Each structure stands twice: as structure tokens, then as C-alpha cells.
Amino acid sequence: MENLHASEALRVVLESVSILGVETVDLKRSLGRVLAESISSNRDLPPYDVSMMDGFAVRSGDVVSAPTQLVIIEDIKAGDMPTKIVRTGQCARIMTGAPIPQGADAVIPVEETHGLSAEIVQIDKTAKSGNYIRPQGDSMKNGEVVLQAGTEITPGVIGVLATVKVAVLSVYRRPRVAILSTGNELEGMSDPVDPNKIPNSNSYALMAQVQALGIEPVLLGIARDDPIELEEFLRRGLEYDVLLVSGGTSVGVHDYVRPTTARLGVQMKFWRVAIRPGHPLAFGITNTSSVFGLPGNPVSSMVCFEEFVLPALRRMMGNQRLYRRTVTARLTHPVRFNPGRTEFIRIYLTRDAAGYIATSTGSQSSGALLSMAKADGLLVVPSDSTGLAEGEQVTVQLLDGAAFQDAIEFRE
Ligand code: AMP
Ligand code: MG
């Protein structure tokens, strides 16, 4: 199979996966899910014209000049209904959120008034019709679609759902994901430390990448580089919506993942993508499952997850935004010329007045997991780049932790 460009490989992956089914969840457990139904408002909000301030509901015709004295006919609190009509020369004391009484068409904030007695208030400023009145249905109108299917459920969306009293809702199902590591050299978490072995980090790093998307994956463990044992593990893994296999996808004689998946009926869509790190990435499907053969090198495995698995999982969950946000940053050092492959460079981000600044986190070897652990993002070097100079503007895909920064300034 030929070497695909990164964008072609991504296209093949996204064409091969589709939204999974729908399930219902309790509103209290719905954060991060994706709405599978459109939601309409079941009432006007506010339900009537309300005051936006604590103050006095007046007839604007009475306050065309100031100061003016008005007779207070009643007190209206939020939750009360007015009982009187405001007539010429009259007003009602009103609280924020309380309904505007009949006859009144403006509110004067209490700060713009003086109480002269229990019944008389002096209005110190003029007001126009509609001042400080929030009209009925201003926030939402009865029957109006307030949330479209495909909306990702954030705290703000949960607030809207609670407003329209949706206690149980339809969301897209999350994919069931299994993770398998392969390699005779691998040492499991509970195995004794053996200086000749390589600790299995990939299962855990991949697990965390999956968890960060709100999915709890199943760790199948470690399969030896043995076709029979591997087949057994892969068969179990194919029972899941998505199987992530790390290692054994390369050209070594003991790299059995591709021949074994093929024997199990997996239709291979591609093998080898023109990226660095992550070149020996394989991808295949069955009727019910997608299989990613991720390279064993720890950073390659994580980068392939970011670039190809993450968008696929998000598509399956109904997300409309499939990709990590990118920012433009200024490079603090040159990046050498490496033709022919899209390259992903681990960087950390700082900021100055001119914007983001990108600096390499250290060794860019595909085994240098520490430089991945320090990274805020992946600088994307296009395959046709002839190298990047210090000071050049570059595109950086943000990683998870990059959503936060050290300090903030409100510019008060
Ligand atoms: P492979 O893709 O199987 O040829 O493995 C490439 C490199 O990644 C080798 O040095 C492996 O030891 C290492 N490797 C493979 N699987 C894992 C894993 N699960 N955890 C950490 N390193 C791994
Ligand atoms: Mg191997």
C-alpha cells in the first residue's frame, strides 16, 4: 500500500466512521455529551415585561422633565403580580425581575430618585418609553428552537436545558474503545522491573487520551509477538467500536498486526502515512469496528491518536467540531528542513504582547515521551516546507493542557 498524505489519511478515516446510535441521559450526567435532538423553548422568558432595575415603574409621559414628583401606589417584588394600574402622576416601586404594571412604560432606577415621604418619590431624571424594561420573550420565545441537534453540552447548554425543563435528553452514544499493546519486550505495570524490558506506557497514555474525550476505554493488556496469541487478543478487540493496537505495524518479520487483522476479516484502508512521527500507521474496518494500528514508539502512538483517532472518535459521538483548536505562534528557533512528510513538533507556548511564542520542548525523537509530556501543542510543519526560520509564524495544534495559562489580566 502506498504512502498517504496526512490529509488523505484523515479523509479516509473520517469517511469510514459515522455517528453511533442515540441514548438518553439524565441532565445531571450530560456534560460533554452531544445533543441528538433539537430542543425548543416551552415558554416565553421572561414571561412578561419585567424591570431590569430596582426603582420605580412610571409613565414616560410623566417624566419628560425632571425633577418630578409621583405618588407611589404599590410595591411590586419579583414573583408578585401588580394589582393596580399606574395612572398619570402615579408610579409603583418595583424590584429587578418584577412585572411592569399596566399603565407604566419605563423604569427609573432608584439611584435617580429621592424618597420625599412614604407615598411620594421625586424623580431626578427624565426617561423614555421602554427604559430599563426587558420585554416578554426577550431571552427565549415559546416554541423557538434554542439548541440544535449536534450541540456539544457545555455548562451554558446545561443552563439552557434546565431553563426549558429538560431533565432527560437524547445524546449520541459514546464509542466503546479497546486498547491493546503488542511486543515481546513489553513489561506490564504489575510485572517486576526487568532491565531488559520496556515498560508498557502506550496503553496508559492512549487510555488517558481516550478518557480526555469522556470515554472510558478497556485495556486488553499486552499481546506477545506471536500470531496465535495476537489473533486471540485482536478477536476480542474487534468486539468494540474502536480498537487501538499499539506496536507491530511496521515491516519487521515479527510485526504481525497487519497480517493478523487481515486474517480476521479487517479491510485495511491504508498503511503508512507521510508524517513524522507516526509513519507506520495502519487503519482498517470491519462492519462494526474501526481498527487503528498505531506505531509502537510512544510519541508516534500519541501523535497518531491526536491526528487521526481523536477526530474519528469525535465524529462517532456526534461532535461537529472534530479538531483541536490551532493558534498562530512565533517560533523562537529554526526548524530544520525535512522534506516529504508532515511533521509534528512538540512545543510549549508562552505569550508576549504580539501573541503566542512557540519553543521546542526538547528532543523530537519518537521515543522521547518526556518532551511530549511537556508539550502544550504540536507545531505542524507542512510536507512541502523547506524549513522554518526563527521568528517565523507557525500553526500550533493545542493539546489538552493548553486550555489553561499561568496568569490573566482583566485590563480594568
Ligand atoms: P514497534 O512499532 O512494535 O516496532 O515498536 C517500536 C518501538 O516502540 C520499540 O522500541 C518498542 O519497544 C516501543 N514500544 C512498542 N510498544 C510500546 C508500548 N506499549 N509502550 C512503550 N513502548 C512501546
Ligand atoms: Mg513491536
GROMACS .gro file of C-alpha atoms in nm, residues 56-63 68-74 84-93 101-106 108 119-121 123:
model
   36
   56PHE     CA    1  -3.995   5.296   4.003
   57ALA     CA    2  -4.225   5.196   3.718
   58VAL     CA    3  -4.355   5.520   3.564
   59ARG     CA    4  -4.547   5.656   3.267
   60SER     CA    5  -4.278   5.808   3.042
   61GLY     CA    6  -4.518   6.092   2.965
   62ASP     CA    7  -4.493   6.193   3.334
   63VAL     CA    8  -4.114   6.223   3.330
   68THR     CA    9  -4.095   6.549   3.904
   69GLN     CA   10  -4.292   6.415   4.199
   70LEU     CA   11  -4.504   6.100   4.168
   71VAL     CA   12  -4.739   5.917   4.404
   72ILE     CA   13  -4.632   5.559   4.488
   73ILE     CA   14  -4.938   5.332   4.454
   74GLU     CA   15  -4.785   4.991   4.538
   84LYS     CA   16  -5.312   4.839   4.025
   85ILE     CA   17  -5.295   5.042   3.707
   86VAL     CA   18  -5.041   5.326   3.708
   87ARG     CA   19  -5.224   5.644   3.611
   88THR     CA   20  -5.098   5.995   3.537
   89GLY     CA   21  -4.899   6.130   3.832
   90GLN     CA   22  -4.851   5.781   3.980
   91CYS     CA   23  -4.575   5.520   3.992
   92ALA     CA   24  -4.507   5.180   4.150
   93ARG     CA   25  -4.199   5.081   4.345
  101PRO     CA   26  -4.768   4.720   3.591
  102GLN     CA   27  -5.030   4.826   3.338
  103GLY     CA   28  -5.004   5.195   3.252
  104ALA     CA   29  -4.627   5.213   3.315
  105ASP     CA   30  -4.384   5.203   3.022
  106ALA     CA   31  -4.047   5.290   3.178
  108ILE     CA   32  -3.643   5.487   3.679
  119GLU     CA   33  -4.603   5.788   4.942
  120ILE     CA   34  -4.416   6.046   4.736
  121VAL     CA   35  -4.098   5.999   4.533
  123ILE     CA   36  -3.779   6.154   4.003
   0.00000   0.00000   0.00000
